[in-house]
Coordinates of C-alpha atoms and ligand atoms in Angstrom, one line a residue:
M1 CA 60.2 109.0 160.0
P2 CA 61.0 111.1 157.0
P3 CA 58.1 112.9 155.3
L4 CA 56.4 110.9 152.6
P5 CA 57.0 112.3 149.0
K6 CA 54.0 114.3 147.8
P7 CA 51.9 112.3 145.2
T8 CA 52.3 113.4 141.5
T9 CA 49.2 115.4 140.6
S10 CA 46.7 114.1 138.1
T11 CA 47.7 116.8 135.6
V12 CA 51.3 115.9 135.6
Q13 CA 50.5 112.3 135.3
A14 CA 48.2 113.0 132.4
I15 CA 51.1 114.9 130.7
Y16 CA 53.4 112.1 131.2
R17 CA 50.9 109.7 130.0
V18 CA 50.6 111.5 126.7
Y19 CA 54.3 111.2 126.1
E20 CA 54.2 107.6 126.9
E21 CA 51.2 106.9 124.6
A22 CA 53.0 108.7 121.7
A23 CA 56.2 106.9 122.3
E24 CA 57.4 104.3 119.9
S25 CA 60.0 101.6 120.7
W26 CA 62.0 100.7 117.7
D27 CA 65.0 98.7 116.9
S28 CA 67.8 100.6 115.3
L29 CA 68.7 99.4 111.7
G30 CA 72.4 99.6 112.6
I31 CA 75.0 100.9 115.2
S32 CA 74.2 104.5 116.0
V33 CA 77.3 106.9 115.5
G34 CA 76.4 108.1 119.1
E35 CA 77.1 104.6 120.5
A36 CA 79.9 103.7 118.1
N37 CA 82.9 104.7 120.5
G38 CA 81.4 102.8 123.3
A39 CA 83.9 101.0 125.6
C40 CA 82.6 97.5 125.3
D41 CA 82.7 95.6 122.0
R42 CA 80.1 93.0 123.3
A43 CA 77.6 95.7 124.3
I44 CA 77.9 97.2 120.7
W45 CA 77.3 93.7 119.3
Y46 CA 74.4 93.0 121.5
S47 CA 72.6 96.2 120.4
F48 CA 73.5 95.5 116.6
R49 CA 72.0 91.9 117.0
W50 CA 68.9 93.0 119.0
A51 CA 69.8 90.4 121.5
T52 CA 68.1 92.0 124.5
P53 CA 64.6 93.4 125.2
L54 CA 63.8 96.9 123.8
E55 CA 64.1 99.7 126.4
S56 CA 61.0 101.6 127.4
Y57 CA 61.0 105.0 129.0
N58 CA 58.6 106.7 131.3
G59 CA 56.9 110.0 130.5
K60 CA 59.3 112.1 132.5
Q61 CA 62.3 110.6 130.7
L62 CA 60.6 111.1 127.2
R63 CA 59.9 114.6 128.1
L64 CA 63.6 115.1 128.9
F65 CA 64.5 113.7 125.5
D66 CA 62.1 116.2 123.9
T67 CA 63.8 119.1 125.8
G68 CA 67.2 117.9 124.4
N69 CA 65.8 118.1 120.8
R70 CA 64.3 121.6 121.5
E71 CA 67.7 122.6 122.7
E72 CA 69.2 121.7 119.3
D73 CA 66.8 124.0 117.5
R74 CA 67.7 126.8 120.0
L75 CA 71.4 126.3 119.4
V76 CA 70.8 126.6 115.7
D77 CA 69.1 129.9 116.3
D78 CA 71.7 131.1 118.6
L79 CA 74.4 130.4 115.9
R80 CA 72.4 132.1 113.2
R81 CA 72.0 135.0 115.3
I82 CA 75.8 135.5 115.5
G83 CA 76.0 135.2 111.8
V84 CA 76.9 131.5 111.4
E85 CA 75.4 129.9 108.3
V86 CA 73.8 126.5 109.3
Y87 CA 72.6 124.0 106.8
G88 CA 72.7 120.1 106.3
Q89 CA 70.8 119.4 109.5
Q90 CA 69.6 115.6 109.4
D91 CA 72.1 114.9 106.6
R92 CA 72.8 111.2 106.8
I93 CA 75.9 109.4 108.0
R94 CA 76.5 105.9 106.6
L95 CA 79.5 103.9 107.2
V96 CA 80.8 100.3 107.4
G97 CA 78.5 99.1 104.7
G98 CA 75.7 101.3 106.0
H99 CA 75.5 99.4 109.3
V100 CA 77.0 102.4 111.3
R101 CA 74.5 105.2 110.9
G102 CA 73.2 108.5 112.1
K103 CA 72.2 112.0 111.2
C104 CA 74.3 115.4 111.7
D105 CA 73.0 118.4 113.7
G106 CA 74.2 120.6 111.0
K107 CA 77.2 122.0 109.1
G108 CA 78.2 125.5 108.3
F109 CA 80.6 128.3 107.8
G110 CA 81.0 131.5 109.9
V111 CA 82.1 130.0 113.1
P112 CA 83.9 133.1 114.7
E113 CA 87.2 131.2 115.5
A114 CA 87.6 130.1 111.8
P115 CA 84.9 131.7 109.6
K116 CA 86.2 130.2 106.4
T117 CA 86.4 126.7 107.6
E118 CA 83.4 124.5 107.1
H119 CA 82.5 122.9 110.4
L120 CA 80.4 120.0 111.5
F121 CA 78.0 120.8 114.4
E122 CA 77.3 118.5 117.2
F123 CA 74.8 119.7 119.9
K124 CA 74.3 118.4 123.2
S125 CA 72.5 119.2 126.4
S126 CA 73.8 118.2 129.9
N127 CA 73.1 118.4 133.6
A128 CA 75.4 120.8 135.6
K129 CA 77.6 117.9 137.0
N130 CA 78.4 116.5 133.6
M131 CA 78.8 120.0 132.3
R132 CA 81.6 120.6 134.9
Q133 CA 83.4 117.5 133.9
I134 CA 83.2 118.3 130.1
A135 CA 84.6 121.9 130.8
K136 CA 87.3 120.5 132.9
L137 CA 88.4 117.5 130.7
G138 CA 87.1 118.3 127.2
C139 CA 85.0 116.2 125.0
E140 CA 87.4 113.5 124.3
K141 CA 88.0 112.5 127.8
A142 CA 84.7 113.5 129.5
K143 CA 82.4 112.2 126.8
P144 CA 84.1 109.5 124.5
L145 CA 80.6 108.6 122.8
H146 CA 80.1 112.3 121.8
Y147 CA 83.9 112.5 120.7
G148 CA 83.3 109.3 118.5
Q149 CA 80.2 110.8 117.0
C150 CA 82.0 114.1 116.1
Q151 CA 85.0 112.1 114.5
L152 CA 82.7 109.8 112.5
G153 CA 80.7 112.7 111.4
M154 CA 83.8 114.7 110.2
H155 CA 85.0 111.4 108.5
A156 CA 81.7 110.8 106.8
F157 CA 81.3 114.3 105.3
G158 CA 85.1 114.9 104.6
L159 CA 85.3 117.8 107.1
S160 CA 88.4 118.9 109.3
R161 CA 86.6 120.6 112.2
C162 CA 83.7 120.1 114.4
L163 CA 82.0 122.6 116.7
Y164 CA 80.8 120.7 119.8
L165 CA 78.2 122.8 121.6
V166 CA 76.8 121.8 124.9
A167 CA 73.9 123.7 126.8
C168 CA 73.6 123.1 130.5
K169 CA 70.0 122.2 131.4
D170 CA 70.4 123.4 135.0
T171 CA 72.1 126.9 134.4
D172 CA 71.7 127.5 130.7
D173 CA 75.5 127.9 130.5
L174 CA 77.0 127.0 127.1
Y175 CA 80.3 125.2 126.3
G176 CA 81.9 125.2 123.0
E177 CA 84.9 123.2 121.7
R178 CA 86.3 123.0 118.3
I179 CA 87.5 119.5 117.6
E180 CA 90.1 118.6 115.0
Y181 CA 89.6 115.6 112.7
D182 CA 91.7 112.6 113.6
L183 CA 92.2 110.3 110.7
E184 CA 94.1 107.7 112.8
F185 CA 91.3 107.6 115.4
C186 CA 88.7 107.2 112.7
L187 CA 90.4 104.4 110.9
R188 CA 91.0 102.6 114.2
L189 CA 87.4 102.9 115.3
L190 CA 85.9 102.0 111.8
A191 CA 88.2 98.9 111.8
R192 CA 86.9 98.0 115.2
L193 CA 83.3 98.5 114.2
E194 CA 83.7 96.4 111.0
R195 CA 85.2 93.7 113.2
I196 CA 82.1 93.9 115.6
V197 CA 79.6 94.0 112.6
S198 CA 81.2 90.8 111.1
E199 CA 81.5 88.8 114.4
Q200 CA 79.1 85.8 114.3
S201 CA 79.4 85.4 118.0
P202 CA 79.5 87.8 121.0
P203 CA 82.9 89.4 121.3
S204 CA 84.8 89.4 124.5
R205 CA 83.4 91.2 127.6
I206 CA 85.0 94.4 128.8
S207 CA 85.1 92.6 132.1
D208 CA 84.0 89.1 133.2
K209 CA 83.4 90.6 136.8
P210 CA 79.7 91.2 137.0
D211 CA 80.3 94.1 139.4
W212 CA 82.6 95.9 136.9
F213 CA 81.4 99.6 136.9
E214 CA 80.5 99.6 133.3
C215 CA 78.6 96.4 133.5
K216 CA 76.5 97.6 136.3
L217 CA 75.2 100.3 134.1
C218 CA 74.8 98.2 131.0
K219 CA 71.5 97.6 129.5
H220 CA 72.6 94.1 128.2
Y221 CA 73.7 93.1 131.8
A222 CA 71.1 90.3 132.1
A223 CA 71.9 88.7 128.8
C224 CA 75.7 89.1 129.5
H225 CA 76.0 88.1 133.1
E226 CA 72.7 86.6 134.1
D227 CA 71.8 84.0 131.4
Q228 CA 68.8 85.9 130.2
M229 CA 67.7 84.3 126.8
P230 CA 68.0 86.7 123.7
R231 CA 65.1 87.8 121.7
V232 CA 64.0 85.8 118.7
T233 CA 64.7 87.9 115.4
C234 CA 66.8 87.1 112.4
R235 CA 69.7 88.9 114.1
S236 CA 70.0 86.3 116.8
C237 CA 69.7 83.4 114.3
L238 CA 72.8 81.6 113.3
H239 CA 71.6 81.7 109.6
S240 CA 71.9 85.5 109.3
T241 CA 74.8 87.5 108.2
P242 CA 75.1 91.3 107.8
I243 CA 76.3 92.2 104.2
M244 CA 78.4 95.1 103.2
D245 CA 76.1 96.3 100.6
G246 CA 76.3 99.9 101.7
N247 CA 72.6 99.7 102.6
A248 CA 72.7 97.9 105.9
G249 CA 71.6 94.7 104.3
W250 CA 71.3 91.2 105.8
D251 CA 71.2 87.9 104.3
C252 CA 69.7 84.5 105.4
S253 CA 71.7 81.3 104.4
R254 CA 68.7 79.1 105.4
W255 CA 66.4 80.5 102.6
N256 CA 69.3 81.9 100.6
K257 CA 67.9 85.4 100.2
P258 CA 68.2 88.8 101.6
V259 CA 65.9 89.6 104.7
S260 CA 64.1 92.9 105.0
F261 CA 63.9 94.9 108.2
D262 CA 60.5 93.7 108.9
E263 CA 61.3 90.1 108.2
Q264 CA 64.4 90.4 110.5
K265 CA 62.0 91.6 113.4
A266 CA 59.5 88.8 112.8
A267 CA 62.1 86.0 112.2
C268 CA 60.7 82.7 110.8
P269 CA 60.0 79.1 112.2
A270 CA 63.4 78.1 111.0
H271 CA 65.1 80.4 113.6
L272 CA 68.0 78.8 115.5
F273 CA 69.9 80.8 118.1
I274 CA 73.6 81.6 117.7
P275 CA 74.9 79.0 120.1
A276 CA 77.0 81.4 121.9
L277 CA 73.9 83.4 122.9
V278 CA 72.3 80.4 124.5
P279 CA 73.1 80.2 128.3
G280 CA 74.4 76.5 128.2
E281 CA 76.5 74.1 126.5
Q282 CA 75.7 72.7 123.0
I283 CA 75.6 69.0 123.1
D284 CA 74.0 67.8 119.9
V285 CA 73.1 69.0 116.4
D286 CA 70.3 67.3 114.3
E287 CA 70.9 68.7 110.8
E288 CA 68.0 66.9 109.3
N289 CA 65.4 68.1 111.7
E290 CA 67.4 71.4 112.1
T291 CA 67.6 71.3 115.9
I292 CA 70.3 72.0 118.4
T293 CA 70.3 70.5 121.9
Y294 CA 71.8 72.4 124.9
R295 CA 72.4 71.5 128.5
L296 CA 71.4 74.7 130.1
R297 CA 73.4 76.3 133.0
A298 CA 70.1 76.6 134.9
G299 CA 69.6 72.9 134.6
G300 CA 68.0 70.4 132.2
L301 CA 68.2 69.9 128.4
W302 CA 66.7 72.2 125.9
V303 CA 66.2 71.6 122.1
D304 CA 66.2 74.7 120.0
G305 CA 64.1 74.4 116.9
A306 CA 62.1 71.5 118.3
T307 CA 58.9 73.7 118.9
T308 CA 59.1 75.9 115.8
A309 CA 60.5 73.6 113.1
Ligands
SF4_1 S1 77.5 93.7 130.8 FE1 79.7 94.5 130.7 S2 80.7 93.0 129.4 FE2 78.4 92.7 129.1 S3 77.9 93.8 127.4 FE3 77.5 95.1 129.1 S4 79.5 96.3 129.4 FE4 79.9 94.6 128.0
SF4_2 S1 66.2 81.1 109.2 FE1 64.5 82.5 109.5 S2 65.0 83.6 111.3 FE2 66.9 82.7 110.5 S3 67.8 84.3 109.4 FE3 66.6 83.1 108.0 S4 64.6 84.1 107.9 FE4 65.7 85.0 109.7

């Protein structure tokens, strides 16, 4: 019999607990630039529509995120020590009506390879295995999400170069790559994101096979392949529409008014699910009573709106 793992000490448990108690779960206002170049349209749409439960993290994972944030500060210090001017940390990225959003890690001049060219900075930390892949294949192939983030950042700030700097958490090795702005890539990605934002129903899956490798790792798996009901928020309601006001706004056609972020999270008693999110077949609509009847795949009839109207 293999030896039992040693129990986590009370001290370590207490430290992790502090991270967990301080953690906040939040819905993102829009599509993060760091997820914008994801492989699956439907996964991006589910996140944008808050269709699935918020993720929660344990203390160890939260501490690891904190390590990544600290590494960013350290990389800024490292760059300054070699004479690079760094500014603009936390400058906002707003694209596609404000629905695609993020912050940059910094911008600056004085990068040794091209000191007179203003660069965007994108900092990451990685384990040794991923670091080897990045060094072997480069950012675009090894880390498409990072690559999309770099490209959209350059697009948003009108820059032509990005310095992508990765620190290895296991060995402290650094990897640096200068990425050139690719207008065609950005226009294609922005057109795709605009389509996803405007879709009123879930876009096609990347694969209909539940054992597809990307699906097995996807946080939306239960909603996508296992008939999990979506969350009740304005974003899963058929009356809601994202608007291209530049400020990530949403409108409600039921009440004929804009809905604030807090209102979206709370929803209202007139909420009706977007039919394609319900795991069943729509068989009746009662406009007067504002209900929709479904035959659920799990069996039985279900009337949306009947309990809340
Ligand atoms: S489970 Fe697969 S198809 Fe569904 S959203 Fe995730 S990646 Fe896309
Ligand atoms: S009907 Fe209610 S839940 Fe639906 S979009 Fe309007 S305010 Fe939100």
